[in-house]
Coordinates of C-alpha atoms and ligand atoms in Angstrom, one line a residue:
M1123 CA 1.2 -83.8 -5.7
L1124 CA -1.2 -84.4 -2.8
S1125 CA 0.7 -84.5 0.6
A1126 CA 0.4 -87.7 2.7
E1127 CA -1.3 -85.8 5.5
S1128 CA -3.9 -84.3 3.2
A1129 CA -4.5 -87.6 1.4
A1130 CA -5.4 -89.3 4.7
L1131 CA -7.9 -86.5 5.6
V1132 CA -9.4 -86.4 2.1
K1133 CA -9.8 -90.2 2.2
A1134 CA -11.5 -90.0 5.6
T1135 CA -13.9 -87.3 4.5
L1136 CA -14.5 -88.2 0.8
P1137 CA -17.6 -90.2 1.6
A1138 CA -19.1 -87.3 3.6
V1139 CA -18.1 -84.7 1.0
A1140 CA -19.2 -86.8 -2.0
G1141 CA -22.5 -87.6 -0.3
A1142 CA -23.2 -83.9 0.2
L1143 CA -21.8 -82.6 -3.1
D1144 CA -25.3 -82.0 -4.6
E1145 CA -26.3 -79.8 -1.7
I1146 CA -22.8 -78.1 -1.6
T1147 CA -22.8 -77.3 -5.3
A1148 CA -26.4 -76.0 -5.2
R1149 CA -25.5 -73.6 -2.4
F1150 CA -22.3 -72.7 -4.1
Y1151 CA -24.0 -71.5 -7.3
A1152 CA -26.8 -69.8 -5.5
A1153 CA -24.4 -67.7 -3.3
M1154 CA -22.0 -67.0 -6.2
F1155 CA -24.7 -65.8 -8.6
R1156 CA -26.3 -63.7 -5.8
D1157 CA -23.1 -61.8 -5.2
R1158 CA -21.7 -62.0 -8.8
P1159 CA -24.8 -61.8 -11.1
E1160 CA -22.5 -60.8 -14.0
L1161 CA -21.4 -64.5 -14.2
L1162 CA -24.9 -65.6 -15.0
D1163 CA -25.1 -62.9 -17.6
G1164 CA -22.8 -64.0 -20.5
M1165 CA -21.0 -66.9 -18.9
F1166 CA -23.1 -69.7 -17.3
N1167 CA -25.8 -71.5 -19.1
R1168 CA -29.1 -70.9 -17.2
G1169 CA -30.7 -74.0 -18.8
N1170 CA -28.0 -76.2 -17.3
Q1171 CA -28.5 -74.4 -14.0
A1172 CA -32.2 -75.0 -14.0
S1173 CA -31.8 -78.7 -14.9
G1174 CA -29.0 -79.2 -12.3
D1175 CA -26.8 -80.8 -14.9
Q1176 CA -24.0 -78.3 -14.5
R1177 CA -24.0 -78.8 -10.7
R1178 CA -23.8 -82.5 -11.2
A1179 CA -21.0 -82.2 -13.7
L1180 CA -19.0 -80.0 -11.2
A1181 CA -19.6 -82.4 -8.3
G1182 CA -18.8 -85.5 -10.4
S1183 CA -15.5 -83.9 -11.6
I1184 CA -14.3 -83.0 -8.1
A1185 CA -15.2 -86.4 -6.7
G1186 CA -13.5 -88.0 -9.7
F1187 CA -10.4 -85.9 -9.3
A1188 CA -10.1 -86.6 -5.6
T1189 CA -10.6 -90.3 -6.1
A1190 CA -7.8 -90.3 -8.8
L1191 CA -5.5 -88.4 -6.4
L1192 CA -6.1 -90.9 -3.7
A1193 CA -5.2 -93.8 -6.0
D1194 CA -2.1 -91.9 -7.2
P1195 CA -1.1 -88.7 -5.5
G1196 CA 0.6 -87.4 -8.6
A1197 CA -2.3 -88.2 -10.9
R1198 CA -3.6 -85.7 -13.5
P1199 CA -6.7 -87.4 -15.1
D1200 CA -6.1 -85.9 -18.5
A1201 CA -9.4 -86.8 -20.2
L1202 CA -11.3 -85.4 -17.2
L1203 CA -9.4 -82.1 -17.2
A1204 CA -9.2 -81.7 -21.0
R1205 CA -12.9 -81.7 -21.4
I1206 CA -13.4 -79.1 -18.6
A1207 CA -10.5 -77.0 -19.8
H1208 CA -11.8 -76.8 -23.3
K1209 CA -15.3 -75.9 -22.1
H1210 CA -13.8 -73.3 -19.8
T1211 CA -11.9 -71.6 -22.7
A1212 CA -15.0 -71.8 -24.8
V1213 CA -16.8 -69.6 -22.2
G1214 CA -13.8 -67.4 -21.5
V1215 CA -12.8 -68.5 -18.0
T1216 CA -9.8 -66.7 -16.6
E1217 CA -7.3 -67.5 -13.9
D1218 CA -8.5 -64.8 -11.4
Q1219 CA -12.0 -66.4 -11.4
Y1220 CA -10.7 -69.5 -9.7
T1221 CA -10.3 -67.4 -6.5
I1222 CA -14.0 -66.4 -6.7
V1223 CA -15.1 -70.0 -7.3
H1224 CA -12.9 -71.1 -4.4
K1225 CA -14.4 -68.6 -2.0
Y1226 CA -18.0 -69.7 -2.7
L1227 CA -17.3 -73.4 -3.0
F1228 CA -15.5 -73.6 0.3
G1229 CA -18.1 -71.3 1.9
A1230 CA -20.7 -73.9 0.8
I1231 CA -18.7 -76.9 2.0
A1232 CA -18.4 -75.3 5.5
G1233 CA -22.1 -74.3 5.5
V1234 CA -23.3 -77.8 4.6
L1235 CA -20.8 -80.0 6.6
G1236 CA -20.6 -77.6 9.6
A1237 CA -18.3 -78.7 12.4
A1238 CA -17.0 -81.7 10.5
V1239 CA -14.9 -79.2 8.5
T1240 CA -12.1 -78.7 10.9
P1241 CA -9.3 -76.3 9.8
E1242 CA -7.2 -79.4 8.9
V1243 CA -10.0 -80.9 6.8
A1244 CA -10.5 -77.6 5.1
A1245 CA -6.8 -77.3 4.3
A1246 CA -6.7 -80.8 2.9
W1247 CA -9.6 -80.1 0.5
D1248 CA -8.0 -76.7 -0.3
E1249 CA -5.0 -78.7 -1.5
V1250 CA -7.3 -80.8 -3.8
Y1251 CA -9.0 -77.7 -5.1
W1252 CA -5.8 -75.9 -6.0
L1253 CA -4.2 -79.0 -7.5
M1254 CA -7.2 -79.3 -9.8
A1255 CA -7.4 -75.5 -10.4
G1256 CA -3.6 -75.3 -11.1
A1257 CA -3.8 -78.2 -13.6
L1258 CA -6.9 -76.6 -15.3
I1259 CA -5.3 -73.1 -15.4
A1260 CA -2.2 -74.5 -17.0
Q1261 CA -4.2 -76.4 -19.6
E1262 CA -6.4 -73.4 -20.3
A1263 CA -3.3 -71.1 -20.8
R1264 CA -2.0 -73.6 -23.4
I1265 CA -5.4 -73.9 -25.2
Y1266 CA -5.7 -70.0 -25.3
R1267 CA -2.2 -69.8 -26.7
E1268 CA -2.8 -72.5 -29.3
A1269 CA -6.0 -70.7 -30.3
G1270 CA -4.0 -67.5 -30.7
V1271 CA -6.2 -65.5 -28.3
A1272 CA -5.5 -63.8 -25.0
P1273 CA -7.1 -65.6 -22.0
G1274 CA -10.9 -64.8 -22.0
E1275 CA -10.7 -62.7 -25.2
I1276 CA -12.4 -65.3 -27.3
W1277 CA -15.2 -63.3 -29.1
R1278 CA -15.4 -62.0 -32.7
P1279 CA -18.3 -60.8 -34.8
W1280 CA -19.4 -63.0 -37.8
T1281 CA -21.8 -62.3 -40.6
V1282 CA -24.4 -64.9 -41.6
A1283 CA -23.6 -65.5 -45.3
E1284 CA -26.4 -68.1 -45.8
R1285 CA -29.1 -69.9 -43.9
R1286 CA -30.1 -73.4 -45.0
E1287 CA -33.1 -75.3 -43.8
E1288 CA -31.7 -78.8 -43.4
T1289 CA -34.8 -80.6 -42.0
P1290 CA -38.0 -79.2 -40.4
D1291 CA -36.1 -78.9 -37.1
V1292 CA -32.5 -78.2 -38.2
V1293 CA -31.0 -75.2 -39.7
S1294 CA -27.4 -74.4 -40.8
F1295 CA -25.8 -71.0 -40.7
L1296 CA -22.8 -70.3 -43.0
L1297 CA -20.7 -67.6 -41.4
R1298 CA -17.8 -65.3 -42.4
P1299 CA -15.7 -63.1 -40.1
A1300 CA -17.3 -59.6 -39.9
D1301 CA -14.1 -57.9 -38.7
G1302 CA -12.0 -58.4 -41.9
R1303 CA -9.5 -60.7 -40.2
P1304 CA -9.1 -64.3 -41.5
A1305 CA -11.2 -67.1 -39.9
P1306 CA -9.3 -68.9 -37.2
A1307 CA -8.0 -72.4 -37.9
A1308 CA -10.1 -75.1 -36.5
K1309 CA -9.5 -78.8 -35.9
A1310 CA -12.2 -81.2 -37.3
G1311 CA -14.6 -82.0 -34.5
Q1312 CA -14.2 -78.7 -32.6
Y1313 CA -17.1 -76.4 -31.6
V1314 CA -17.6 -72.7 -31.1
S1315 CA -19.7 -70.9 -28.5
V1316 CA -22.4 -68.6 -29.8
R1317 CA -23.2 -65.6 -27.6
T1318 CA -26.7 -64.3 -27.8
R1319 CA -28.7 -61.5 -26.1
M1320 CA -32.0 -63.0 -24.9
P1321 CA -35.3 -60.9 -24.9
D1322 CA -34.9 -60.3 -21.2
G1323 CA -31.5 -58.7 -21.8
V1324 CA -29.4 -61.5 -20.4
H1325 CA -26.6 -62.9 -22.5
Q1326 CA -26.4 -66.7 -23.0
L1327 CA -23.8 -68.9 -24.5
R1328 CA -24.3 -72.2 -26.3
Q1329 CA -21.8 -74.4 -28.1
Y1330 CA -22.2 -75.6 -31.7
S1331 CA -19.9 -78.0 -33.5
L1332 CA -18.4 -76.9 -36.8
S1333 CA -20.3 -79.1 -39.2
G1334 CA -18.2 -78.9 -42.3
D1335 CA -15.0 -77.9 -44.0
L1336 CA -16.1 -75.3 -46.5
G1337 CA -12.7 -73.9 -47.2
G1338 CA -11.6 -70.3 -47.1
D1339 CA -13.1 -68.1 -44.4
L1340 CA -16.5 -69.8 -44.4
R1341 CA -17.6 -71.7 -41.3
R1342 CA -20.8 -73.6 -40.7
I1343 CA -22.9 -74.5 -37.6
T1344 CA -26.0 -76.7 -37.7
V1345 CA -28.6 -76.1 -35.0
K1346 CA -31.5 -78.3 -34.0
R1347 CA -34.5 -76.6 -32.5
V1348 CA -35.0 -77.9 -29.0
T1349 CA -38.7 -78.4 -28.1
G1350 CA -39.6 -78.6 -24.4
T1351 CA -40.7 -82.0 -23.3
D1352 CA -42.5 -83.1 -20.0
G1353 CA -43.6 -79.5 -19.4
G1354 CA -40.1 -78.0 -19.9
P1355 CA -39.8 -74.8 -21.9
D1356 CA -38.5 -74.7 -25.5
G1357 CA -34.7 -74.3 -25.8
E1358 CA -34.1 -70.6 -25.6
V1359 CA -31.0 -70.1 -27.8
S1360 CA -31.9 -72.7 -30.5
E1361 CA -35.4 -71.1 -30.7
L1362 CA -33.9 -67.7 -31.0
L1363 CA -31.4 -68.7 -33.8
H1364 CA -34.2 -70.6 -35.7
G1365 CA -36.7 -67.8 -35.3
T1366 CA -34.8 -64.7 -35.9
V1367 CA -31.4 -65.1 -37.6
R1368 CA -31.3 -64.4 -41.3
P1369 CA -28.6 -63.8 -43.9
G1370 CA -26.7 -60.5 -43.3
D1371 CA -27.3 -60.7 -39.5
E1372 CA -24.3 -60.6 -37.2
L1373 CA -23.5 -63.4 -34.6
T1374 CA -20.9 -63.3 -31.9
L1375 CA -18.8 -66.5 -32.0
S1376 CA -15.9 -67.7 -29.9
A1377 CA -12.7 -69.1 -31.3
P1378 CA -13.0 -72.9 -31.9
F1379 CA -12.3 -75.2 -29.0
G1380 CA -12.8 -78.8 -28.1
D1381 CA -10.6 -81.8 -27.4
V1382 CA -12.6 -84.5 -29.4
V1383 CA -10.8 -83.9 -32.7
L1384 CA -9.9 -86.0 -35.6
D1385 CA -6.6 -87.8 -35.0
E1386 CA -4.1 -87.6 -37.7
S1387 CA -3.0 -91.2 -37.7
D1388 CA -3.9 -93.7 -40.4
T1389 CA -5.8 -96.2 -38.2
P1390 CA -9.3 -97.2 -39.2
L1391 CA -12.1 -94.9 -38.1
V1392 CA -15.6 -95.4 -36.9
L1393 CA -17.8 -92.3 -36.8
A1394 CA -21.0 -93.2 -34.9
S1395 CA -23.7 -90.6 -34.3
A1396 CA -27.4 -90.3 -33.5
G1397 CA -29.7 -87.3 -34.2
I1398 CA -28.0 -83.9 -34.2
G1399 CA -24.8 -85.7 -33.0
C1400 CA -24.0 -85.9 -36.7
T1401 CA -22.5 -82.4 -36.8
P1402 CA -19.0 -83.1 -35.5
M1403 CA -18.9 -86.3 -37.6
V1404 CA -19.7 -84.5 -40.8
G1405 CA -17.0 -82.0 -39.9
M1406 CA -14.5 -84.9 -39.6
L1407 CA -15.8 -86.6 -42.7
A1408 CA -15.4 -83.3 -44.7
R1409 CA -11.9 -82.9 -43.5
L1410 CA -11.0 -86.5 -44.5
A1411 CA -12.5 -85.8 -47.9
A1412 CA -10.7 -82.5 -48.3
T1413 CA -7.4 -84.2 -47.5
G1414 CA -8.0 -87.1 -49.8
S1415 CA -7.7 -89.6 -47.0
T1416 CA -7.6 -93.3 -47.8
R1417 CA -8.2 -94.5 -44.2
P1418 CA -10.9 -97.1 -43.7
V1419 CA -13.9 -95.2 -42.4
L1420 CA -17.2 -96.7 -41.1
V1421 CA -19.9 -93.9 -40.9
L1422 CA -22.8 -95.0 -38.7
H1423 CA -25.8 -92.9 -38.0
A1424 CA -29.2 -93.4 -36.3
D1425 CA -32.2 -91.1 -36.6
G1426 CA -36.0 -91.0 -36.6
S1427 CA -36.4 -91.0 -40.3
P1428 CA -34.4 -90.0 -43.4
D1429 CA -36.3 -86.6 -43.4
E1430 CA -35.2 -85.9 -39.9
H1431 CA -31.6 -86.9 -40.6
A1432 CA -29.7 -83.6 -41.0
L1433 CA -26.9 -83.4 -43.5
R1434 CA -27.9 -86.9 -44.8
T1435 CA -27.2 -86.3 -48.5
E1436 CA -23.9 -84.6 -47.7
T1437 CA -22.9 -87.5 -45.5
R1438 CA -23.5 -89.9 -48.4
E1439 CA -21.7 -87.7 -50.8
L1440 CA -18.6 -87.3 -48.6
T1441 CA -18.6 -91.0 -47.9
G1442 CA -18.7 -91.6 -51.6
R1443 CA -15.6 -89.4 -52.1
L1444 CA -13.5 -91.5 -49.7
P1445 CA -12.2 -94.8 -51.2
G1446 CA -12.0 -96.5 -47.8
A1447 CA -15.4 -95.3 -46.4
R1448 CA -18.8 -97.0 -46.1
S1449 CA -21.9 -95.6 -44.4
V1450 CA -24.8 -97.4 -42.7
F1451 CA -27.9 -95.6 -41.4
W1452 CA -30.6 -96.8 -39.0
Y1453 CA -34.1 -95.2 -38.8
D1454 CA -37.2 -95.8 -36.7
R1455 CA -39.3 -95.0 -39.7
P1456 CA -37.2 -95.8 -42.8
G1457 CA -39.5 -94.7 -45.6
T1458 CA -38.1 -95.0 -49.2
A1459 CA -35.4 -92.4 -49.4
E1460 CA -32.7 -94.7 -48.1
P1461 CA -33.5 -98.2 -49.4
D1462 CA -30.5 -99.8 -47.8
A1463 CA -31.1 -98.3 -44.3
R1464 CA -31.7 -100.6 -41.4
V1465 CA -34.7 -100.4 -39.1
G1466 CA -34.6 -99.5 -35.4
L1467 CA -31.8 -98.8 -33.1
M1468 CA -28.1 -98.9 -34.1
D1469 CA -26.5 -102.3 -33.7
L1470 CA -23.1 -103.4 -35.0
D1471 CA -24.4 -106.8 -36.3
G1472 CA -22.6 -107.9 -39.4
L1473 CA -20.2 -104.9 -39.4
D1474 CA -16.5 -105.4 -39.3
V1475 CA -15.1 -103.0 -36.6
P1476 CA -11.3 -103.4 -36.5
A1477 CA -10.0 -103.7 -33.0
D1478 CA -7.4 -101.0 -33.7
A1479 CA -10.1 -98.5 -34.9
T1480 CA -10.4 -95.1 -33.4
V1481 CA -14.1 -94.5 -32.6
Y1482 CA -15.9 -91.2 -32.3
L1483 CA -19.3 -91.1 -30.7
C1484 CA -21.8 -88.3 -30.5
G1485 CA -25.5 -88.4 -29.6
P1486 CA -27.7 -88.9 -26.6
L1487 CA -26.0 -90.6 -23.6
P1488 CA -28.1 -93.8 -23.7
F1489 CA -27.1 -94.2 -27.4
M1490 CA -23.4 -93.6 -26.6
R1491 CA -23.4 -95.9 -23.6
A1492 CA -25.0 -98.8 -25.7
I1493 CA -22.5 -98.4 -28.6
R1494 CA -19.5 -98.1 -26.3
T1495 CA -20.5 -101.3 -24.4
R1496 CA -20.8 -103.2 -27.8
L1497 CA -17.4 -101.8 -28.9
L1498 CA -15.7 -102.9 -25.7
R1499 CA -17.1 -106.4 -26.2
R1500 CA -15.7 -106.4 -29.7
G1501 CA -12.2 -105.7 -28.2
V1502 CA -11.9 -102.0 -29.0
P1503 CA -9.8 -100.6 -26.1
P1504 CA -11.5 -97.8 -24.0
R1505 CA -8.8 -95.3 -24.8
N1506 CA -9.7 -95.6 -28.5
I1507 CA -13.3 -94.5 -27.9
R1508 CA -13.7 -90.7 -27.9
Y1509 CA -17.1 -89.0 -27.4
E1510 CA -18.7 -85.6 -27.5
V1511 CA -21.6 -84.7 -25.2
F1512 CA -23.9 -81.9 -26.2
G1513 CA -24.3 -80.7 -22.6
P1514 CA -22.4 -80.9 -19.3
D1515 CA -20.6 -84.2 -19.4
L1516 CA -22.1 -86.4 -16.7
W1517 CA -20.5 -89.5 -18.1
L1518 CA -16.9 -88.6 -17.7
P1519 CA -16.1 -89.9 -14.3
D1520 CA -17.4 -93.4 -15.4
T1521 CA -15.4 -93.5 -18.6
T1522 CA -12.1 -92.3 -17.1
A1523 CA -12.3 -94.5 -13.9
Ligands
LIG2148 C1 -19.6 -79.4 -27.2 C2 -21.1 -79.1 -27.7 C3 -21.4 -79.2 -29.0 C4 -22.7 -79.0 -29.4 N1 -23.0 -79.0 -30.8 C5 -24.3 -78.8 -31.2 C6 -24.6 -78.8 -32.6 O1 -23.8 -79.0 -33.4 N2 -25.9 -78.6 -32.9 C7 -26.9 -78.5 -32.0 O2 -28.1 -78.3 -32.4 N3 -26.6 -78.4 -30.7 C8 -25.3 -78.6 -30.3 N4 -25.0 -78.6 -28.9 C9 -26.1 -78.3 -27.9 C10 -26.3 -76.8 -27.8 O3 -25.2 -76.2 -27.2 C11 -27.5 -76.4 -26.9 O4 -27.4 -77.1 -25.7 C12 -28.8 -76.6 -27.6 O5 -28.9 -75.9 -28.8 C13 -30.0 -76.3 -26.6 O6 -29.8 -74.9 -26.2 P1 -31.1 -74.0 -25.9 O7 -30.7 -72.7 -25.4 O8 -32.0 -74.0 -27.2 O9 -31.9 -74.9 -24.8 P2 -31.9 -74.5 -23.3 O10 -32.7 -73.3 -23.0 O11 -30.5 -74.5 -22.8 O12 -32.7 -75.8 -22.8 C14 -32.1 -77.1 -22.8 C15 -33.1 -78.1 -22.2 O13 -33.3 -77.7 -20.8 C16 -34.6 -77.6 -20.5 N5 -34.9 -76.4 -19.6 C17 -34.4 -75.2 -19.7 N6 -34.8 -74.4 -18.7 C18 -35.6 -75.2 -17.9 C19 -36.3 -75.0 -16.7 N7 -36.3 -73.8 -16.2 N8 -37.0 -76.0 -16.2 C20 -37.0 -77.2 -16.8 N9 -36.3 -77.5 -18.0 C21 -35.6 -76.5 -18.5 C22 -35.3 -77.3 -21.8 O14 -36.7 -77.7 -21.9 C23 -34.5 -78.1 -22.8 O15 -34.9 -79.4 -22.9 C24 -23.7 -78.7 -28.5 C25 -23.4 -78.7 -27.1 C26 -22.1 -78.9 -26.7 C27 -21.8 -78.8 -25.3
LIG2149 C1 -11.3 -76.3 -9.8 C2 -12.3 -75.5 -10.2 C3 -13.3 -75.9 -11.2 C4 -13.8 -77.1 -11.6 C5 -13.5 -78.4 -10.9 C6 -14.8 -76.9 -12.6 C7 -15.5 -77.9 -13.2 C8 -16.4 -77.7 -14.3 C9 -17.0 -78.8 -15.0 C10 -17.0 -80.3 -14.7 C11 -17.8 -78.3 -16.0 C12 -18.7 -79.0 -17.0 C13 -17.8 -79.4 -18.2 C14 -18.7 -80.0 -19.3 O1 -19.4 -79.3 -20.0 O2 -18.7 -81.2 -19.4 C15 -17.5 -76.8 -16.0 C16 -18.1 -75.9 -16.8 C17 -18.1 -74.6 -16.6 N1 -17.3 -73.9 -15.7 FE1 -16.1 -74.7 -14.3 N2 -14.9 -75.6 -12.9 C18 -14.0 -74.9 -12.1 C19 -13.7 -73.5 -12.1 C20 -14.5 -72.6 -12.8 C21 -14.3 -71.2 -12.8 C22 -13.2 -70.5 -12.0 C23 -15.2 -70.6 -13.6 C24 -15.4 -69.2 -13.8 C25 -16.3 -68.5 -13.1 C26 -16.0 -71.7 -14.2 C27 -17.0 -71.5 -15.1 C28 -17.6 -72.6 -15.8 C29 -18.6 -72.3 -16.8 C30 -19.2 -71.0 -17.2 C31 -18.9 -73.6 -17.3 C32 -19.9 -73.9 -18.4 C33 -21.3 -74.0 -17.8 C34 -22.4 -74.4 -18.7 O3 -22.3 -74.3 -19.9 O4 -23.4 -74.9 -18.1 N3 -15.5 -72.9 -13.7 N4 -16.7 -76.6 -14.9

């Protein structure tokens, strides 16, 4: 609970802090990685550092949390914290590291805002930080417990049992535990982190959704090769996985994490994806098929063309096994492989979306924004719309406000 004195000071300084958050977080990461380079090796994603997305996600979450506390001093914006807590457990964050982050973050705040940060102002923001940290630490402890792992001890070796070329740009890896222990249970929609050693010796983590329910100890991830655009470099981990990983090789995977999971009610479902955003949806669809679900399910997917649509045949086949399911695809270049497909961007015209549906979205942000707006207009309440972002979530403060 934020004290009344601190609330007044946070309110008075929020515009200044929020306005300087970009500079504050840039300084924070620079100083922390200078002193603690081990965090950049094997924990932080250097692609997200280079693009500034991680910095913006951190800044947005702090401003969002402070704003929520000012509206209600006892607030715990669950969606905001759950997303971060799951990401933190998926990279192995531990409680002691909150003290390190605190040190560098507050050093950066003082450095950027200078004399405006009186001891009272610093103490008020300290309270915000530790309320947020305390809530995250508690959620992370629960998530580690539920995953059956000790805090930070998330890694296990897996063997690549099979490699499948899904499309010219997408490859699936079927994996089996290499340590003889059973595969950990996963909820449909969850992801794992893959830990790779890059050619320069630095370890990098990336998350990949579990893209199927293969039964037994087999797990599958489906990876799209990221090609650099506008002069940017090619994606380093996806390139490495595409270029070098073959059956029999070993990969290091985290336990499964992620809060965007298939709910277990019997309400109608809408699974709407674009591009490689199909992966968690196919995971959910497979779980529905494996459990003989009779829920009404609308499977919607948009892609460049049928040839680029990863797991397309499987999506059709799984939909066909569910008595209440129907699928509709949209392509920019439809071709002949999917005669019933629609042309262009996904719309919801002519589709019956029940107002009590639970909706899962996954794809590029502009796609998810457009579909969410249409769903809200159709009367679907915001709390029923769940989404997964394949990068730092820059949308969260807007959708939880
Ligand atoms: C929860 C979650 C689930 C996911 N599930 C999947 C999935 O199922 N399948 C899938 O394929 N992906 C998935 N992703 C995305 C995946 O984790 C990676 O982000 C993706 O594979 C790209 O990683 P990379 O290392 O290849 O690219 P990176 O090297 O991280 O590059 C990413 C982008 O940043 C740009 N960039 C990098 N460095 C610089 C620089 N110095 N200057 C300018 N631009 C730069 C690159 O050009 C590229 O466009 C998921 C992500 C999340 C968070
Ligand atoms: C109150 C303190 C903290 C806040 C508010 C915070 C906030 C965030 C946010 C918003 C994200 C992005 C989540 C997403 O993907 O959408 C994130 C990711 C991450 N956080 Fe934190 N965090 C905090 C503490 C820590 C600590 C103590 C560590 C450990 C050193 C840490 C390490 C990371 C890492 C490694 C990622 C993933 C980065 C990436 O993949 O680019 N965070 N955090």
